[in-house]
Amino acid sequence: MIVVTGTDTGIGKTVAAAALAWRLGAAYWKPVQAGLDEETDSEAVARLAGVEVFPEAYRLATPCSPHRAAEIDGVTIDVHRLMPPPGRVVIEGAGGALVPLTRELVYADLFARWGLPVVVVARTTLGTINHALLTIEALRARSIWVGGVLFSGDAMPDSEATICAMGKIRSLGRIPMLDPLTPETLRAAAATLDLTGIA
């Protein structure tokens, strides 16, 4: 069982989670979905990876940070409902590691409660070194084992190497921007990842 978090929102984290779930033969779970107007992350993973998808604990209509989406929707997020399902599962957070679930709890706190390894998805654009190293530090400050970084986007060898060296973390590989994004292109990208020791 592993958790997937990111350095930001909209960086390819769901595609990465789908690739990991397919490659590991795992199910998928997104604890909180905020925003229901377009294809949800769970629906995207089901379509792309063809794996079992557990229903979200919370489905919030407003597309913003879960803590605020819950307030707008009149919902109280109970962290006791956010317990991972049994078996081999890839769990995807929302946005980055410090995105708030409530006014008192960020995703990294939840990951620490679970005691599960985390994979960081980092997009290969300007700013990624800072964002990735901050994310790794925030996770390790909570005694979370970071199993590796999975890059998303065009190859940026120096940035990728710098993150791995300075963050003392290994690269799991890179998923390029897939166009078209189909089950076939996703699985081809997933097959290139180095997941040794991840799950």
PDB file of N, CA, C and O in Angstrom, residues 91-137:
ATOM      1  N   ILE A  91      -3.150   5.065  -2.883  1.00  0.00           N
ATOM      2  CA  ILE A  91      -4.008   6.118  -2.333  1.00  0.00           C
ATOM      3  C   ILE A  91      -3.509   7.465  -2.837  1.00  0.00           C
ATOM      4  O   ILE A  91      -2.321   7.776  -2.720  1.00  0.00           O
ATOM      5  N   GLU A  92      -4.396   8.254  -3.384  1.00  0.00           N
ATOM      6  CA  GLU A  92      -4.011   9.570  -3.912  1.00  0.00           C
ATOM      7  C   GLU A  92      -4.566  10.694  -3.049  1.00  0.00           C
ATOM      8  O   GLU A  92      -5.769  10.773  -2.798  1.00  0.00           O
ATOM      9  N   GLY A  93      -3.668  11.570  -2.603  1.00  0.00           N
ATOM     10  CA  GLY A  93      -4.108  12.766  -1.893  1.00  0.00           C
ATOM     11  C   GLY A  93      -4.616  13.809  -2.876  1.00  0.00           C
ATOM     12  O   GLY A  93      -4.782  13.543  -4.068  1.00  0.00           O
ATOM     13  N   ALA A  94      -4.853  15.010  -2.372  1.00  0.00           N
ATOM     14  CA  ALA A  94      -5.315  16.115  -3.220  1.00  0.00           C
ATOM     15  C   ALA A  94      -4.240  17.188  -3.240  1.00  0.00           C
ATOM     16  O   ALA A  94      -3.730  17.577  -2.185  1.00  0.00           O
ATOM     17  N   GLY A  95      -3.883  17.660  -4.441  1.00  0.00           N
ATOM     18  CA  GLY A  95      -2.890  18.720  -4.526  1.00  0.00           C
ATOM     19  C   GLY A  95      -1.563  18.285  -3.936  1.00  0.00           C
ATOM     20  O   GLY A  95      -1.040  17.223  -4.260  1.00  0.00           O
ATOM     21  N   GLY A  96      -1.021  19.086  -3.022  1.00  0.00           N
ATOM     22  CA  GLY A  96       0.267  18.783  -2.399  1.00  0.00           C
ATOM     23  C   GLY A  96       0.128  18.243  -0.994  1.00  0.00           C
ATOM     24  O   GLY A  96      -0.978  18.119  -0.451  1.00  0.00           O
ATOM     25  N   ALA A  97       1.275  17.958  -0.384  1.00  0.00           N
ATOM     26  CA  ALA A  97       1.301  17.315   0.932  1.00  0.00           C
ATOM     27  C   ALA A  97       0.729  18.186   2.041  1.00  0.00           C
ATOM     28  O   ALA A  97       0.237  17.671   3.045  1.00  0.00           O
ATOM     29  N   LEU A  98       0.785  19.506   1.880  1.00  0.00           N
ATOM     30  CA  LEU A  98       0.297  20.393   2.939  1.00  0.00           C
ATOM     31  C   LEU A  98      -1.065  21.012   2.622  1.00  0.00           C
ATOM     32  O   LEU A  98      -1.462  22.008   3.229  1.00  0.00           O
ATOM     33  N   VAL A  99      -1.780  20.408   1.698  1.00  0.00           N
ATOM     34  CA  VAL A  99      -3.159  20.854   1.438  1.00  0.00           C
ATOM     35  C   VAL A  99      -4.021  20.498   2.652  1.00  0.00           C
ATOM     36  O   VAL A  99      -3.981  19.365   3.138  1.00  0.00           O
ATOM     37  N   PRO A 100      -4.819  21.455   3.163  1.00  0.00           N
ATOM     38  CA  PRO A 100      -5.627  21.175   4.346  1.00  0.00           C
ATOM     39  C   PRO A 100      -6.844  20.290   4.048  1.00  0.00           C
ATOM     40  O   PRO A 100      -7.557  20.505   3.072  1.00  0.00           O
ATOM     41  N   LEU A 101      -7.051  19.313   4.914  1.00  0.00           N
ATOM     42  CA  LEU A 101      -8.287  18.526   4.909  1.00  0.00           C
ATOM     43  C   LEU A 101      -9.326  19.194   5.798  1.00  0.00           C
ATOM     44  O   LEU A 101     -10.519  19.186   5.498  1.00  0.00           O
ATOM     45  N   THR A 102      -8.856  19.713   6.919  1.00  0.00           N
ATOM     46  CA  THR A 102      -9.685  20.486   7.841  1.00  0.00           C
ATOM     47  C   THR A 102      -8.860  21.709   8.253  1.00  0.00           C
ATOM     48  O   THR A 102      -7.718  21.872   7.823  1.00  0.00           O
ATOM     49  N   ARG A 103      -9.409  22.532   9.118  1.00  0.00           N
ATOM     50  CA  ARG A 103      -8.658  23.699   9.601  1.00  0.00           C
ATOM     51  C   ARG A 103      -7.516  23.290  10.534  1.00  0.00           C
ATOM     52  O   ARG A 103      -6.663  24.112  10.873  1.00  0.00           O
ATOM     53  N   GLU A 104      -7.489  22.039  10.953  1.00  0.00           N
ATOM     54  CA  GLU A 104      -6.459  21.561  11.879  1.00  0.00           C
ATOM     55  C   GLU A 104      -5.547  20.491  11.290  1.00  0.00           C
ATOM     56  O   GLU A 104      -4.554  20.115  11.914  1.00  0.00           O
ATOM     57  N   LEU A 105      -5.851  19.981  10.103  1.00  0.00           N
ATOM     58  CA  LEU A 105      -5.153  18.793   9.604  1.00  0.00           C
ATOM     59  C   LEU A 105      -4.822  18.931   8.123  1.00  0.00           C
ATOM     60  O   LEU A 105      -5.699  19.244   7.316  1.00  0.00           O
ATOM     61  N   VAL A 106      -3.550  18.706   7.776  1.00  0.00           N
ATOM     62  CA  VAL A 106      -3.159  18.672   6.370  1.00  0.00           C
ATOM     63  C   VAL A 106      -2.960  17.216   5.955  1.00  0.00           C
ATOM     64  O   VAL A 106      -2.873  16.316   6.795  1.00  0.00           O
ATOM     65  N   TYR A 107      -2.868  16.987   4.645  1.00  0.00           N
ATOM     66  CA  TYR A 107      -2.727  15.614   4.147  1.00  0.00           C
ATOM     67  C   TYR A 107      -1.509  14.904   4.735  1.00  0.00           C
ATOM     68  O   TYR A 107      -1.567  13.721   5.064  1.00  0.00           O
ATOM     69  N   ALA A 108      -0.387  15.609   4.865  1.00  0.00           N
ATOM     70  CA  ALA A 108       0.812  14.968   5.411  1.00  0.00           C
ATOM     71  C   ALA A 108       0.564  14.431   6.822  1.00  0.00           C
ATOM     72  O   ALA A 108       1.114  13.390   7.200  1.00  0.00           O
ATOM     73  N   ASP A 109      -0.249  15.116   7.608  1.00  0.00           N
ATOM     74  CA  ASP A 109      -0.589  14.619   8.946  1.00  0.00           C
ATOM     75  C   ASP A 109      -1.350  13.299   8.843  1.00  0.00           C
ATOM     76  O   ASP A 109      -1.127  12.372   9.633  1.00  0.00           O
ATOM     77  N   LEU A 110      -2.238  13.221   7.869  1.00  0.00           N
ATOM     78  CA  LEU A 110      -3.011  11.997   7.663  1.00  0.00           C
ATOM     79  C   LEU A 110      -2.090  10.859   7.217  1.00  0.00           C
ATOM     80  O   LEU A 110      -2.191   9.726   7.706  1.00  0.00           O
ATOM     81  N   PHE A 111      -1.173  11.162   6.307  1.00  0.00           N
ATOM     82  CA  PHE A 111      -0.229  10.139   5.855  1.00  0.00           C
ATOM     83  C   PHE A 111       0.583   9.608   7.034  1.00  0.00           C
ATOM     84  O   PHE A 111       0.860   8.414   7.126  1.00  0.00           O
ATOM     85  N   ALA A 112       0.988  10.510   7.927  1.00  0.00           N
ATOM     86  CA  ALA A 112       1.765  10.102   9.101  1.00  0.00           C
ATOM     87  C   ALA A 112       0.943   9.191  10.006  1.00  0.00           C
ATOM     88  O   ALA A 112       1.462   8.211  10.558  1.00  0.00           O
ATOM     89  N   ARG A 113      -0.334   9.487  10.160  1.00  0.00           N
ATOM     90  CA  ARG A 113      -1.213   8.631  10.970  1.00  0.00           C
ATOM     91  C   ARG A 113      -1.291   7.224  10.382  1.00  0.00           C
ATOM     92  O   ARG A 113      -1.312   6.234  11.109  1.00  0.00           O
ATOM     93  N   TRP A 114      -1.332   7.160   9.062  1.00  0.00           N
ATOM     94  CA  TRP A 114      -1.441   5.859   8.408  1.00  0.00           C
ATOM     95  C   TRP A 114      -0.131   5.077   8.484  1.00  0.00           C
ATOM     96  O   TRP A 114      -0.145   3.847   8.438  1.00  0.00           O
ATOM     97  N   GLY A 115       1.002   5.777   8.549  1.00  0.00           N
ATOM     98  CA  GLY A 115       2.290   5.102   8.591  1.00  0.00           C
ATOM     99  C   GLY A 115       2.635   4.390   7.298  1.00  0.00           C
ATOM    100  O   GLY A 115       3.315   3.353   7.314  1.00  0.00           O
ATOM    101  N   LEU A 116       2.197   4.954   6.170  1.00  0.00           N
ATOM    102  CA  LEU A 116       2.428   4.324   4.873  1.00  0.00           C
ATOM    103  C   LEU A 116       3.517   5.055   4.096  1.00  0.00           C
ATOM    104  O   LEU A 116       3.715   6.262   4.267  1.00  0.00           O
ATOM    105  N   PRO A 117       4.232   4.344   3.214  1.00  0.00           N
ATOM    106  CA  PRO A 117       5.224   5.012   2.371  1.00  0.00           C
ATOM    107  C   PRO A 117       4.553   5.946   1.369  1.00  0.00           C
ATOM    108  O   PRO A 117       3.427   5.692   0.927  1.00  0.00           O
ATOM    109  N   VAL A 118       5.266   7.001   1.027  1.00  0.00           N
ATOM    110  CA  VAL A 118       4.727   8.020   0.127  1.00  0.00           C
ATOM    111  C   VAL A 118       5.628   8.164  -1.098  1.00  0.00           C
ATOM    112  O   VAL A 118       6.852   8.155  -0.986  1.00  0.00           O
ATOM    113  N   VAL A 119       4.999   8.294  -2.256  1.00  0.00           N
ATOM    114  CA  VAL A 119       5.679   8.629  -3.502  1.00  0.00           C
ATOM    115  C   VAL A 119       5.325  10.074  -3.838  1.00  0.00           C
ATOM    116  O   VAL A 119       4.152  10.459  -3.811  1.00  0.00           O
ATOM    117  N   VAL A 120       6.342  10.878  -4.142  1.00  0.00           N
ATOM    118  CA  VAL A 120       6.136  12.285  -4.494  1.00  0.00           C
ATOM    119  C   VAL A 120       6.155  12.421  -6.012  1.00  0.00           C
ATOM    120  O   VAL A 120       7.118  12.014  -6.665  1.00  0.00           O
ATOM    121  N   VAL A 121       5.101  12.998  -6.572  1.00  0.00           N
ATOM    122  CA  VAL A 121       5.056  13.297  -7.999  1.00  0.00           C
ATOM    123  C   VAL A 121       5.475  14.751  -8.177  1.00  0.00           C
ATOM    124  O   VAL A 121       4.903  15.648  -7.555  1.00  0.00           O
ATOM    125  N   ALA A 122       6.500  14.971  -9.014  1.00  0.00           N
ATOM    126  CA  ALA A 122       7.023  16.317  -9.240  1.00  0.00           C
ATOM    127  C   ALA A 122       7.019  16.613 -10.729  1.00  0.00           C
ATOM    128  O   ALA A 122       7.589  15.854 -11.511  1.00  0.00           O
ATOM    129  N   ARG A 123       6.408  17.712 -11.111  1.00  0.00           N
ATOM    130  CA  ARG A 123       6.425  18.066 -12.529  1.00  0.00           C
ATOM    131  C   ARG A 123       7.766  18.696 -12.877  1.00  0.00           C
ATOM    132  O   ARG A 123       8.392  19.367 -12.051  1.00  0.00           O
ATOM    133  N   THR A 124       8.190  18.484 -14.098  1.00  0.00           N
ATOM    134  CA  THR A 124       9.519  18.928 -14.512  1.00  0.00           C
ATOM    135  C   THR A 124       9.460  20.309 -15.168  1.00  0.00           C
ATOM    136  O   THR A 124       9.866  20.492 -16.313  1.00  0.00           O
ATOM    137  N   THR A 125       8.964  21.282 -14.434  1.00  0.00           N
ATOM    138  CA  THR A 125       8.895  22.654 -14.938  1.00  0.00           C
ATOM    139  C   THR A 125       9.660  23.563 -13.978  1.00  0.00           C
ATOM    140  O   THR A 125      10.117  23.129 -12.917  1.00  0.00           O
ATOM    141  N   LEU A 126       9.806  24.819 -14.353  1.00  0.00           N
ATOM    142  CA  LEU A 126      10.513  25.779 -13.521  1.00  0.00           C
ATOM    143  C   LEU A 126       9.907  25.810 -12.116  1.00  0.00           C
ATOM    144  O   LEU A 126       8.689  25.913 -11.965  1.00  0.00           O
ATOM    145  N   GLY A 127      10.758  25.735 -11.108  1.00  0.00           N
ATOM    146  CA  GLY A 127      10.290  25.742  -9.724  1.00  0.00           C
ATOM    147  C   GLY A 127      10.212  24.370  -9.094  1.00  0.00           C
ATOM    148  O   GLY A 127       9.985  24.245  -7.894  1.00  0.00           O
ATOM    149  N   THR A 128      10.421  23.323  -9.907  1.00  0.00           N
ATOM    150  CA  THR A 128      10.209  21.976  -9.371  1.00  0.00           C
ATOM    151  C   THR A 128      11.222  21.594  -8.304  1.00  0.00           C
ATOM    152  O   THR A 128      10.899  20.837  -7.391  1.00  0.00           O
ATOM    153  N   ILE A 129      12.454  22.111  -8.387  1.00  0.00           N
ATOM    154  CA  ILE A 129      13.447  21.754  -7.363  1.00  0.00           C
ATOM    155  C   ILE A 129      12.975  22.236  -5.995  1.00  0.00           C
ATOM    156  O   ILE A 129      12.942  21.469  -5.017  1.00  0.00           O
ATOM    157  N   ASN A 130      12.598  23.491  -5.920  1.00  0.00           N
ATOM    158  CA  ASN A 130      12.111  24.053  -4.660  1.00  0.00           C
ATOM    159  C   ASN A 130      10.883  23.301  -4.158  1.00  0.00           C
ATOM    160  O   ASN A 130      10.818  22.886  -2.993  1.00  0.00           O
ATOM    161  N   HIS A 131       9.905  23.113  -5.021  1.00  0.00           N
ATOM    162  CA  HIS A 131       8.659  22.465  -4.603  1.00  0.00           C
ATOM    163  C   HIS A 131       8.894  21.028  -4.143  1.00  0.00           C
ATOM    164  O   HIS A 131       8.321  20.575  -3.154  1.00  0.00           O
ATOM    165  N   ALA A 132       9.740  20.313  -4.876  1.00  0.00           N
ATOM    166  CA  ALA A 132       9.994  18.914  -4.523  1.00  0.00           C
ATOM    167  C   ALA A 132      10.735  18.800  -3.200  1.00  0.00           C
ATOM    168  O   ALA A 132      10.380  17.983  -2.336  1.00  0.00           O
ATOM    169  N   LEU A 133      11.789  19.626  -3.020  1.00  0.00           N
ATOM    170  CA  LEU A 133      12.561  19.539  -1.782  1.00  0.00           C
ATOM    171  C   LEU A 133      11.734  19.963  -0.572  1.00  0.00           C
ATOM    172  O   LEU A 133      11.842  19.369   0.514  1.00  0.00           O
ATOM    173  N   LEU A 134      10.881  20.969  -0.741  1.00  0.00           N
ATOM    174  CA  LEU A 134       9.990  21.368   0.362  1.00  0.00           C
ATOM    175  C   LEU A 134       9.023  20.243   0.721  1.00  0.00           C
ATOM    176  O   LEU A 134       8.755  19.981   1.900  1.00  0.00           O
ATOM    177  N   THR A 135       8.489  19.583  -0.296  1.00  0.00           N
ATOM    178  CA  THR A 135       7.553  18.480  -0.055  1.00  0.00           C
ATOM    179  C   THR A 135       8.243  17.339   0.680  1.00  0.00           C
ATOM    180  O   THR A 135       7.703  16.789   1.656  1.00  0.00           O
ATOM    181  N   ILE A 136       9.438  16.984   0.231  1.00  0.00           N
ATOM    182  CA  ILE A 136      10.186  15.897   0.869  1.00  0.00           C
ATOM    183  C   ILE A 136      10.487  16.248   2.327  1.00  0.00           C
ATOM    184  O   ILE A 136      10.332  15.416   3.228  1.00  0.00           O
ATOM    185  N   GLU A 137      10.907  17.493   2.571  1.00  0.00           N
ATOM    186  CA  GLU A 137      11.192  17.925   3.943  1.00  0.00           C
ATOM    187  C   GLU A 137       9.950  17.858   4.824  1.00  0.00           C
ATOM    188  O   GLU A 137      10.010  17.420   5.972  1.00  0.00           O
TER     189      GLU A 137
END
